XYZ file of C-alpha atoms in Angstrom:
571
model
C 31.735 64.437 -9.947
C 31.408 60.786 -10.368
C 32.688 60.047 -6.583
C 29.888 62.115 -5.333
C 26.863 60.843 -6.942
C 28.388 57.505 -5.969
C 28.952 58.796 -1.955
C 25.117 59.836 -2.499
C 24.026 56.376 -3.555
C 26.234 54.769 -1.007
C 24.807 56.995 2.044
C 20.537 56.155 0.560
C 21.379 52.331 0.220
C 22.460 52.785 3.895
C 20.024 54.312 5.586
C 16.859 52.668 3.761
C 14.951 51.352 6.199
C 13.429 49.182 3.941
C 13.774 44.947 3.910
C 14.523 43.143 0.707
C 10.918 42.577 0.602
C 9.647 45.730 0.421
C 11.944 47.321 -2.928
C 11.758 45.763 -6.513
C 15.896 44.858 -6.662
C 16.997 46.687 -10.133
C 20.393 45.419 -11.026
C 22.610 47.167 -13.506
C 25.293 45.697 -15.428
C 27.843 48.221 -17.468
C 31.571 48.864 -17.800
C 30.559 52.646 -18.138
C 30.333 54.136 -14.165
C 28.231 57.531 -15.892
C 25.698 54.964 -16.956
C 25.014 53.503 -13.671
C 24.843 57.117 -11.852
C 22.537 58.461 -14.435
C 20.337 55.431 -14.236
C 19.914 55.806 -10.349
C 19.455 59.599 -10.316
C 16.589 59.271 -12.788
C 14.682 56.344 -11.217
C 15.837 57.797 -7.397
C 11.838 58.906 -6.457
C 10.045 56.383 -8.765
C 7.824 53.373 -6.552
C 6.391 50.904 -8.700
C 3.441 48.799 -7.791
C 4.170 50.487 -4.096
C 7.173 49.535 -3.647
C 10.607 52.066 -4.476
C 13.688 50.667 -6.321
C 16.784 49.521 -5.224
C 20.278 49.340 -7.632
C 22.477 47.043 -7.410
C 25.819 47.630 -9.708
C 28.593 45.197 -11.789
C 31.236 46.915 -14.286
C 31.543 43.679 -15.784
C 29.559 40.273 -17.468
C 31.452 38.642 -14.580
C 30.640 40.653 -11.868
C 27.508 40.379 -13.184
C 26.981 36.675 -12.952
C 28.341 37.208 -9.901
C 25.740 39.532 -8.478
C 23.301 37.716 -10.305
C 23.854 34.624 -8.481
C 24.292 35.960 -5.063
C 20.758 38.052 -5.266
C 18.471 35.803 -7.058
C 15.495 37.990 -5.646
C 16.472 40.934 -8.415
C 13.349 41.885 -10.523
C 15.337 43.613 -13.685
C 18.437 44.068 -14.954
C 19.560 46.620 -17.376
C 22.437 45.291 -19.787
C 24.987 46.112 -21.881
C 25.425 44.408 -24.451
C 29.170 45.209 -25.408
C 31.529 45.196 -22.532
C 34.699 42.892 -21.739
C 33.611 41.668 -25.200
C 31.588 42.817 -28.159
C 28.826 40.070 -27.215
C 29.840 39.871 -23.401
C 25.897 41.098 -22.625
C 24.559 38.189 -24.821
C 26.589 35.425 -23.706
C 26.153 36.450 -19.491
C 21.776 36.848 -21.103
C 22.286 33.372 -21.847
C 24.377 32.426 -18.539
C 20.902 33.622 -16.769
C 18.365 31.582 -18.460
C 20.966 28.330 -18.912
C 23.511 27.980 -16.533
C 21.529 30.238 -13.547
C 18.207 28.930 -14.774
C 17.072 32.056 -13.680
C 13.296 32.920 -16.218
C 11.927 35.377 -13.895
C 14.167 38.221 -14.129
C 13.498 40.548 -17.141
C 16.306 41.267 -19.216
C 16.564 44.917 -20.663
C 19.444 44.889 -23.445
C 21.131 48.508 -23.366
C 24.126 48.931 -25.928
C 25.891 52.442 -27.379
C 26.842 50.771 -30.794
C 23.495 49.799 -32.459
C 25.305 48.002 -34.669
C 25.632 45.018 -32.396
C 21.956 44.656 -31.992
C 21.414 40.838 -31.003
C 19.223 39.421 -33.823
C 15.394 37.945 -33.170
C 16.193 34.245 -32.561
C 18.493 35.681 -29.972
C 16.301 37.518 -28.385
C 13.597 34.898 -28.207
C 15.660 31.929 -27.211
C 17.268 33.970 -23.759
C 14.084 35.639 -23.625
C 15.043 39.131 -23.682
C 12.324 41.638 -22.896
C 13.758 44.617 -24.051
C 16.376 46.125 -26.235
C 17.379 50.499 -26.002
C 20.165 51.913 -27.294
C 21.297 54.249 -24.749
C 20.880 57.619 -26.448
C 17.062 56.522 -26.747
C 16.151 55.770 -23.351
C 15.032 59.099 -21.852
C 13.828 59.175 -18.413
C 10.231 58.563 -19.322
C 11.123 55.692 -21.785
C 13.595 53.935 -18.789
C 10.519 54.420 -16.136
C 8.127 52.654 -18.397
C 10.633 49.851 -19.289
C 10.938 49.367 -15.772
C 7.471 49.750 -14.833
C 6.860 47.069 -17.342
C 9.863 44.862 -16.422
C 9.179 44.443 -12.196
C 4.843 44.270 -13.481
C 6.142 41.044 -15.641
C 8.624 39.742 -12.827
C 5.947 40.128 -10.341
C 3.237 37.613 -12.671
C 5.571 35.512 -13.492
C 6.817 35.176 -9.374
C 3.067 35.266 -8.564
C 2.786 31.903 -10.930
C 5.740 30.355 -9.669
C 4.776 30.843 -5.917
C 0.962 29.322 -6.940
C 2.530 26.677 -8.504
C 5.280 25.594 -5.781
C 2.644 26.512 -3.437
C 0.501 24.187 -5.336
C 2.517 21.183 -5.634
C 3.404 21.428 -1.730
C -0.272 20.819 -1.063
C -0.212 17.921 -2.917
C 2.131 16.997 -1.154
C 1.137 17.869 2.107
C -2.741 16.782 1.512
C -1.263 13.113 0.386
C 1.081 13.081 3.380
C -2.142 13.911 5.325
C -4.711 11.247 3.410
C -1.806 8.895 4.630
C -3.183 9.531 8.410
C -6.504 7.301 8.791
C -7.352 8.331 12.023
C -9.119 12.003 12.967
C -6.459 12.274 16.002
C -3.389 11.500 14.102
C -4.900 13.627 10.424
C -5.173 16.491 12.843
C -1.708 16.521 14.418
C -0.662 15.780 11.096
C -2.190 19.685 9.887
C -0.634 21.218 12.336
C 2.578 20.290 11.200
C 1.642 21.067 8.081
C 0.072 24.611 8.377
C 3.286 25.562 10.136
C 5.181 24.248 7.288
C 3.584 25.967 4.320
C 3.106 29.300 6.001
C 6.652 29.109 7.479
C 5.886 29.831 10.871
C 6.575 28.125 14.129
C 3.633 28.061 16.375
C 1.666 26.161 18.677
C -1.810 25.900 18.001
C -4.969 23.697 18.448
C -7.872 21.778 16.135
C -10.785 21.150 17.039
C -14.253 19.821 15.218
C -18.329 19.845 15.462
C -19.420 16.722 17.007
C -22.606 17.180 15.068
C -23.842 16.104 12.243
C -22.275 12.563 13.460
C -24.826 10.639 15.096
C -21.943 8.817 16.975
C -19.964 9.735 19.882
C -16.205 9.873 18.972
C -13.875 7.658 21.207
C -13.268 11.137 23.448
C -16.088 11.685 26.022
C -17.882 15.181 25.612
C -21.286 16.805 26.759
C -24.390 16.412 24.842
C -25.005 19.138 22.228
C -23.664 20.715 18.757
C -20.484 21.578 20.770
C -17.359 22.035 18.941
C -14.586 19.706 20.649
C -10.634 19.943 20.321
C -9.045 17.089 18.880
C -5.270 17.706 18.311
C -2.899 20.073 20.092
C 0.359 20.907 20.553
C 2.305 21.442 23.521
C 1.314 24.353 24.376
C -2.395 23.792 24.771
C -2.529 20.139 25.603
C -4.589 20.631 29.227
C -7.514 22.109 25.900
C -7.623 18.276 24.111
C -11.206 16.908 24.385
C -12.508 20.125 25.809
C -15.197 22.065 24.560
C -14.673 25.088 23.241
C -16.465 28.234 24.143
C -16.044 32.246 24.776
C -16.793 31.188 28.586
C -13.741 29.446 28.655
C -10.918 31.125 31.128
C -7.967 29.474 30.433
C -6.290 30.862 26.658
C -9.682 33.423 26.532
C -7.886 34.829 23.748
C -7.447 31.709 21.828
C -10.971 30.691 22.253
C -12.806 33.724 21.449
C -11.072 33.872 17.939
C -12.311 30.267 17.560
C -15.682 31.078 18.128
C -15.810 34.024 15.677
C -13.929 32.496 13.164
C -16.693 29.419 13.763
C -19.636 32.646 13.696
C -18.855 34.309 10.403
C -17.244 30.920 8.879
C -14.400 32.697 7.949
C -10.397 33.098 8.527
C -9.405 35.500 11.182
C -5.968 36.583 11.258
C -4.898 39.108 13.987
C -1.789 40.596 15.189
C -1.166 38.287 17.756
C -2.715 35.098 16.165
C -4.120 33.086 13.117
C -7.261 31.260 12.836
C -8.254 28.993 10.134
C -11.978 27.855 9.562
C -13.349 24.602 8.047
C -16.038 23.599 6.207
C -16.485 19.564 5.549
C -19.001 18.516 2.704
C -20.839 16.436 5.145
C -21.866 19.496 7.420
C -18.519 19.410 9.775
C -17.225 22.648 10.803
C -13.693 23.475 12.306
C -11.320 25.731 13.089
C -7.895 26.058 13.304
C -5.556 28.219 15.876
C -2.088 29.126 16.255
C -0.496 31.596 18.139
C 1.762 33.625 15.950
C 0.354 35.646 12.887
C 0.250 34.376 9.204
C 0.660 37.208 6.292
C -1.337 36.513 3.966
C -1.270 38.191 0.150
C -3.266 37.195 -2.495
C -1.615 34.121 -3.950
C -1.534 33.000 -0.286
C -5.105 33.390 0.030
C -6.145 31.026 -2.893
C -3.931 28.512 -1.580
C -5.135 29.020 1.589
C -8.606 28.244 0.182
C -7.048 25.190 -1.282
C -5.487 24.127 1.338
C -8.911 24.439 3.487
C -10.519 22.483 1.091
C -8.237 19.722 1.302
C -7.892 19.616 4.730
C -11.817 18.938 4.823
C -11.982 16.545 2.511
C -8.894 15.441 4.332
C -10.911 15.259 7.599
C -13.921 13.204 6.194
C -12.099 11.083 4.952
C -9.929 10.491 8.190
C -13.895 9.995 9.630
C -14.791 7.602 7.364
C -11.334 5.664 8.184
C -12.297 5.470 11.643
C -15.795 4.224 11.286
C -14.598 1.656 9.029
C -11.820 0.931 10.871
C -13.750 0.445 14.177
C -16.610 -1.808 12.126
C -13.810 -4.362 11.303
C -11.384 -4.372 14.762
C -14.213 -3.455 16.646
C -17.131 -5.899 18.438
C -20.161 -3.484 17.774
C -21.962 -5.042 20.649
C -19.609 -5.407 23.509
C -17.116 -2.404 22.331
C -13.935 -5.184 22.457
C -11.571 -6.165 19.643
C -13.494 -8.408 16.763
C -11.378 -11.521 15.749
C -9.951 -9.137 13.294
C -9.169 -6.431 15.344
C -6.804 -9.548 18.010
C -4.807 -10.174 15.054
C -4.419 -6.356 13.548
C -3.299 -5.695 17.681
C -0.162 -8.084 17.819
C 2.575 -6.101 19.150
C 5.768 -6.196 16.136
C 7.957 -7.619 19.088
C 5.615 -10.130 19.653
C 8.041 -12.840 18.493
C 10.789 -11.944 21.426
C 7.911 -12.906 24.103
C 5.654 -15.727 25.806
C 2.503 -16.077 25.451
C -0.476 -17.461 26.488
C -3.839 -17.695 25.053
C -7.007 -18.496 26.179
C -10.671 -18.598 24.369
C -13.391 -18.700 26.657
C -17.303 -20.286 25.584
C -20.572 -19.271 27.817
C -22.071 -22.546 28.667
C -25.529 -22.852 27.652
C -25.597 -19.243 26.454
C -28.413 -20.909 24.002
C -30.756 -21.982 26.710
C -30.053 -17.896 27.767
C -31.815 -16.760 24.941
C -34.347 -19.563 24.459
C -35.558 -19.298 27.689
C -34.947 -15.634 28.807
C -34.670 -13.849 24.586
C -31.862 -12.438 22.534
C -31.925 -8.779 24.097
C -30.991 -10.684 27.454
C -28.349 -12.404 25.586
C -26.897 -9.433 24.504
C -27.084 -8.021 27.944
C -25.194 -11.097 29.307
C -22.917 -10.801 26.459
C -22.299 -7.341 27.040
C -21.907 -7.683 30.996
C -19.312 -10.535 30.469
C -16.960 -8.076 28.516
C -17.330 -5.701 31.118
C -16.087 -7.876 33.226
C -13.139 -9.360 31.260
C -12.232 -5.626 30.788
C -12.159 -4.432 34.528
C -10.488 -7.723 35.449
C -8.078 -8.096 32.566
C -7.515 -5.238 30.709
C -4.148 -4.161 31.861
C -3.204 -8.000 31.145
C -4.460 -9.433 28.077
C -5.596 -8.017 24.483
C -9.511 -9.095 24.901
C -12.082 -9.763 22.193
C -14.983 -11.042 21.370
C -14.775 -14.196 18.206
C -18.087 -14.375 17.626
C -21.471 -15.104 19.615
C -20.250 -16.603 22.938
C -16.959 -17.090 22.652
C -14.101 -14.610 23.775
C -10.201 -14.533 23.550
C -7.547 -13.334 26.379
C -4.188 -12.934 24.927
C -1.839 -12.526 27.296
C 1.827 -11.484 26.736
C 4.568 -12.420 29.231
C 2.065 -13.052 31.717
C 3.643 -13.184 35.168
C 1.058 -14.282 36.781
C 0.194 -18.875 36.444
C -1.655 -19.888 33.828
C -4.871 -21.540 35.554
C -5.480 -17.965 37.393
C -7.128 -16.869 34.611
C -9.833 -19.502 33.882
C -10.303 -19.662 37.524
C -11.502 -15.778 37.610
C -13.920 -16.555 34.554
C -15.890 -18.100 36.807
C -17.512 -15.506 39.187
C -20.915 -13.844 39.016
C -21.661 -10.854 36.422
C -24.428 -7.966 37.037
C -27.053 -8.268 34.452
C -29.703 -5.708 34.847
C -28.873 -5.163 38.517
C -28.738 -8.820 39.106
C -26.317 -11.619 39.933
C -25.664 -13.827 37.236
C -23.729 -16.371 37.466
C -22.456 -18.246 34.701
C -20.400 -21.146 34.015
C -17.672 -21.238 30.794
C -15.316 -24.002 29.117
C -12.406 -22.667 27.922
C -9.133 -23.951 25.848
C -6.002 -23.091 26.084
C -2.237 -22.720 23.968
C 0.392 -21.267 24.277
C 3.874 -19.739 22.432
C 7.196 -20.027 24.094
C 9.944 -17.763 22.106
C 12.648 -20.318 23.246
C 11.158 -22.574 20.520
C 12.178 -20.375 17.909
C 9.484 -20.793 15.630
C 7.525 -17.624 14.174
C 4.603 -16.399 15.664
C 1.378 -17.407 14.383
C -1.501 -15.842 15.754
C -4.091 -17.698 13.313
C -2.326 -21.431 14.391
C -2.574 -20.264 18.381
C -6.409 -19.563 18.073
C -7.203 -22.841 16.445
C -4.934 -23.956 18.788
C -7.145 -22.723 21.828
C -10.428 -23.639 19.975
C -9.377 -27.252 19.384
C -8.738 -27.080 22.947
C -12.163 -25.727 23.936
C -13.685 -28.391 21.854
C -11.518 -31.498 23.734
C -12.865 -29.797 27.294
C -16.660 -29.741 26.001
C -16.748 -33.701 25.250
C -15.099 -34.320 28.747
C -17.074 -31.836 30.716
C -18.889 -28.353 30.642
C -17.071 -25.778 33.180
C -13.703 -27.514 32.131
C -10.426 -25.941 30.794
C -7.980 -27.944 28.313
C -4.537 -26.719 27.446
C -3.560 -27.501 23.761
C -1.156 -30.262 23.158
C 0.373 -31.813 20.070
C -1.558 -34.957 20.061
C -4.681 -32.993 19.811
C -4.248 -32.396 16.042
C -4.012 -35.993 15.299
C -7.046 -37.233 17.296
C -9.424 -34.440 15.592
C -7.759 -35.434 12.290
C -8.590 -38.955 12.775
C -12.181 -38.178 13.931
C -12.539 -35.940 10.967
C -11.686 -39.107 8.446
C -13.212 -41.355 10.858
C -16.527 -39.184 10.459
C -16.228 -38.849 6.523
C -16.051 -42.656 6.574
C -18.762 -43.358 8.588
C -20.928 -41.213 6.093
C -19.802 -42.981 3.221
C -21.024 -46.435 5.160
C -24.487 -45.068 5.666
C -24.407 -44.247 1.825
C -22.675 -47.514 0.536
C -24.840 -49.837 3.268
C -21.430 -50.952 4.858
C -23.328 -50.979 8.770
C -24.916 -54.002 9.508
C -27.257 -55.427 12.722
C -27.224 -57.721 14.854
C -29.615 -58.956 17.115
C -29.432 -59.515 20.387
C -32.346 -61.685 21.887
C -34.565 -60.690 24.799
C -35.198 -63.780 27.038
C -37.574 -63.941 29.851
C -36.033 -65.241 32.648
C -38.924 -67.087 34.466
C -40.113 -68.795 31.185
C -36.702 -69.442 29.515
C -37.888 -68.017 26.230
C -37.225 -65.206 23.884
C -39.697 -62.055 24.249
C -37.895 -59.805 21.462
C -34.521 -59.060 20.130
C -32.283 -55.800 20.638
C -31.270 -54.529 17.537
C -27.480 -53.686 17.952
C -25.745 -51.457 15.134
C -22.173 -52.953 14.125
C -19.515 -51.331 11.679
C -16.699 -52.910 9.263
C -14.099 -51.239 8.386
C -12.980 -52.179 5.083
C -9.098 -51.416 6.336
C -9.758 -50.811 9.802
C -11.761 -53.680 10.592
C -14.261 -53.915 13.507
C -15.109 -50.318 14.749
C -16.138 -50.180 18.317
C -19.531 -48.621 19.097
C -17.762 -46.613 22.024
C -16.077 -44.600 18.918
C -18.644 -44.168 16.275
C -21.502 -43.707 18.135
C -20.569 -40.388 20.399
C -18.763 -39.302 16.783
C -22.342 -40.045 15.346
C -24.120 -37.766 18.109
C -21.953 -34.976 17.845
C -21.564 -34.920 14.097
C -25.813 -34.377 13.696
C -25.815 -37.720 11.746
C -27.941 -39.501 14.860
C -31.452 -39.069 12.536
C -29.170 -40.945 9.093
C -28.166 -43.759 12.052
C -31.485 -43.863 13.337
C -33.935 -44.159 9.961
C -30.904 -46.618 9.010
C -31.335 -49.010 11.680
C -35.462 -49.149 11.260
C -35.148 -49.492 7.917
C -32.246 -52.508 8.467
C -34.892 -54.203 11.342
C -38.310 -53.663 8.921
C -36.415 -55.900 6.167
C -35.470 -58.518 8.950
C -38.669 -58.904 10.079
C -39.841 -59.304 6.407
C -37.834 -61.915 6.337
């Protein structure tokens, strides 16, 4: 009798056609066979919560832990609590929760000798739901332990999944606030979308343009379009398209997009999954893959989660890119700001030559004196265009400030002077030829050398450089060399002391007479301004003089001489 009810079993357990998803796993663990096939023939109809039962069977507390740890997706077991040992049950109840760290699985104790009833603190320390003798649990009385049992498994599954699902968006969303541009955030949720909902699918994101006031780096029609901005393989020809129901290619794709985008909801078909976002600042977006995405409750208020992060994800990836463009970015002439040169240095830089060069509009002030500061702007902004078409597959370009501009170029093959000599050609400013003339300085860094790369020292290199070509000429270009640094350091203490002998009264006159030739005598005297060095002796008027004029200290020099010649003549 007991080999057919087993050959019964056998043959249903074959043929089920259901998946270990769909059937509650029921495990039962007893060293008598008449208790398994009773158990099975009285719970062989029963569904709970939808879903039927399924046995699995051990003879044994070690075949248990056995089966226990090969199907960790059982709901309940039923066990006995005497078997190769009078507290075998017990000790395998506390192999579950200790050594299998298994506390989702309900634990029904069963035992034929009430006698070796496990005692309270027992039962609350291995977390035992349940205790029958045998001869008590009817069929009604095993259905609702059961009932109860997979009702309690299910909760307590449905708060682990929340929580694991939980603490993967936390991780995912801080993986994704790592990402500070909108192009590399969105890739970023793809990846991530496909990792949480454990699919593998290709799929597309894409964005309002409105309510930014600002076009995004990605050219696009006028209007409150929505505009993809990441994709996968699959649908790269779609990336900085528009999307619409009009479109051809992917029709499929694109009409889901657009209804998810009408009702502001999720749509999830049979052939695909589409994901809609809200940002606080007005955004909307949506996101597509091709595969489907079951979704059950818990998934749905992670999903909702998720979404929410993903926004708040997305503005701030916008807000990254605005601020990110106000510091590398020129605002005016769309080129690098000095900030932006340095953040652009290739990390290899070191293993290269290069060769920089920092370019000054002469007279750009006379520009907008004589012609205003929109003009200026419009030469300013011409000029870049022009550095761009002619050197932007050579040099990193930007603007320093005002009127001066930077061309790094590494391992430039072409010589050195070509580049100045290009600067000077005409620009088209308002449909006119402009031409302008610029100064420029030159340095340069040679990797032989073997010192580290220093893109601060090179500028100031190149600047110093511009500075040594404006005293010898305007439309002149210097290269940098060594000795440069110790004439502008001398000039520099050369300056400070020349300010200290207008202060202390260490200049002094002399006067030169004025004599008229055809009389022999003296018409006036030529007041002549002479310096002392207290260490340096004698300074030579050649020196301090041009230092005076370019320093702005010509008005001190002047209203010191008068005031010199007014107490002569008092004398």
């Amino acid at each position: 009798m007991n080999d057919f009810f087993i050959d019964i079993i056998d043959d249903e357990d074959a043929d089920t056609p259901y998946s270990n998803d769909d059937v509650w796993h029921i495990a039962i663990i007893d060293d008598e066979p008449d208790m398994h096939e009773v158990t099975k023939i009285a719970l062989s109809e029963v569904e709970v919560l939808g879903k039927p039962l399924k046995f699995l069977s051990a003879y044994s507390a070690k075949e248990g832990k056995k089966l226990l740890r090969e199907n960790p997706k059982i709901a309940v077991v039923l066990l006995d609590v005497v078997m190769e040992s009078h507290d075998a049950g017990l000790k395998l109840a506390a192999d579950i929760r200790q050594e299998l760290n298994n506390h989702s699985i309900q634990i029904i104790l069963r035992t034929g000798q009430p006698g070796y009833a496990p005692e309270d603190e027992i039962i609350q320390k291995f977390e035992i739901n349940d205790y029958k003798t045998k001869n008590e649990l009817t069929r009604s009385k095993l259905l609702t332990s059961i009932s109860t049992g997979v009702r309690s498994y299910r909760q307590i599954n449905a708060l682990e999944s929340s929580k694991l699902g939980l603490e993967e968006i936390i991780e995912a969303t801080l993986n994704l606030f790592s990402e500070r541009s909108i192009e590399k955030f969105s890739q970023a949720v793809l990846k991530q979308i496909n990792s949480l909902f454990l699919i593998d699918a290709q799929g597309m994101f894409c964005v309002s343009r409105q309510p930014t006031t600002k076009k995004l780096h990605w050219q696009c029609s006028e209007g409150n379009g929505y505009f993809v901005i990441a994709t996968t393989n699959k649908y790269d020809s779609f990336y900085g398209d528009e999307i619409s129901e009009n479109n051809c290619d992917k029709k499929q794709e694109t009409e889901q997009v657009v209804l998810a985008l009408k009702k502001k909801d999720h749509i999830f078909t049979e052939d695909l999954s589409c994901f809609y976002l809200s940002t606080p600042s007005g955004w909307e977006g949506a996101i597509i893959f091709d595969k489907p995405v079951t979704i059950d409750e818990i998934d749905k208020e992670l999903l909702t989660i998720f979404c929410v992060n993903i926004s708040l994800g997305l503005e701030n990836a916008k807000f990254y890119s605005h601020l990110n463009e106000a510091a590398f970015k020129d605002k005016l002439t769309g080129l690098l700001s000095r900030t932006g040169l340095i953040e652009s240095i290739p990390a290899d830089i070191e293993s290269k030559n290069c060769y920089l060069q920092v370019v000054d509009i002469d007279y750009f002030r006379d520009i907008t004196e004589n012609l205003g500061y929109e003009y200026g702007d419009k030469v300013l902004q011409a000029f870049a265009q022009y550095l761009q078409a002619n050197f932007n597959n050579q040099a990193l370009i930007s603007r320093l400030h005002t009127d001066v501009f930077a061309l790094l170029f590494i391992s430039p093959d072409n010589d050195e002077s070509l580049a100045f000599k290009a600067l000077t050609n005409t620009i088209k400013v308002e449909n006119d030829l402009f031409r302008i003339g610029t100064t420029s300085g030159c340095a340069t860094y040679l990797a032989k050398n073997g010192r580290a790369f220093d893109i601060e020292l090179l500028l100031r290199q190149a600047e110093m450089a511009m500075k040594v070509a404006k005293e010898k000429s305007r439309g002149y270009s210097e290269v940098f060399t060594n000795n440069f640094e110790g004439e502008s350091k001398q000039r520099l203490i050369l300056l400070n002391d020349l300010r200290s002998a207008i202060l202390n009264d260490d200049l002094f006159i002399q006067l030169q007479p004025k004599v008229d030739i055809r009389t022999n005598s003296v018409i006036g005297y030529e007041a002549l301004l002479r310096w002392l060095h207290p260490k340096k002796g004698m300074i030579s008027p050649a020196i301090f003089i041009p230092l005076t004029e370019k320093s702005g200290l010509y008005f001190d020099v002047d209203v010191y001489v008068i005031k010199k010649c007014l107490i002569i003549l008092e004398q």
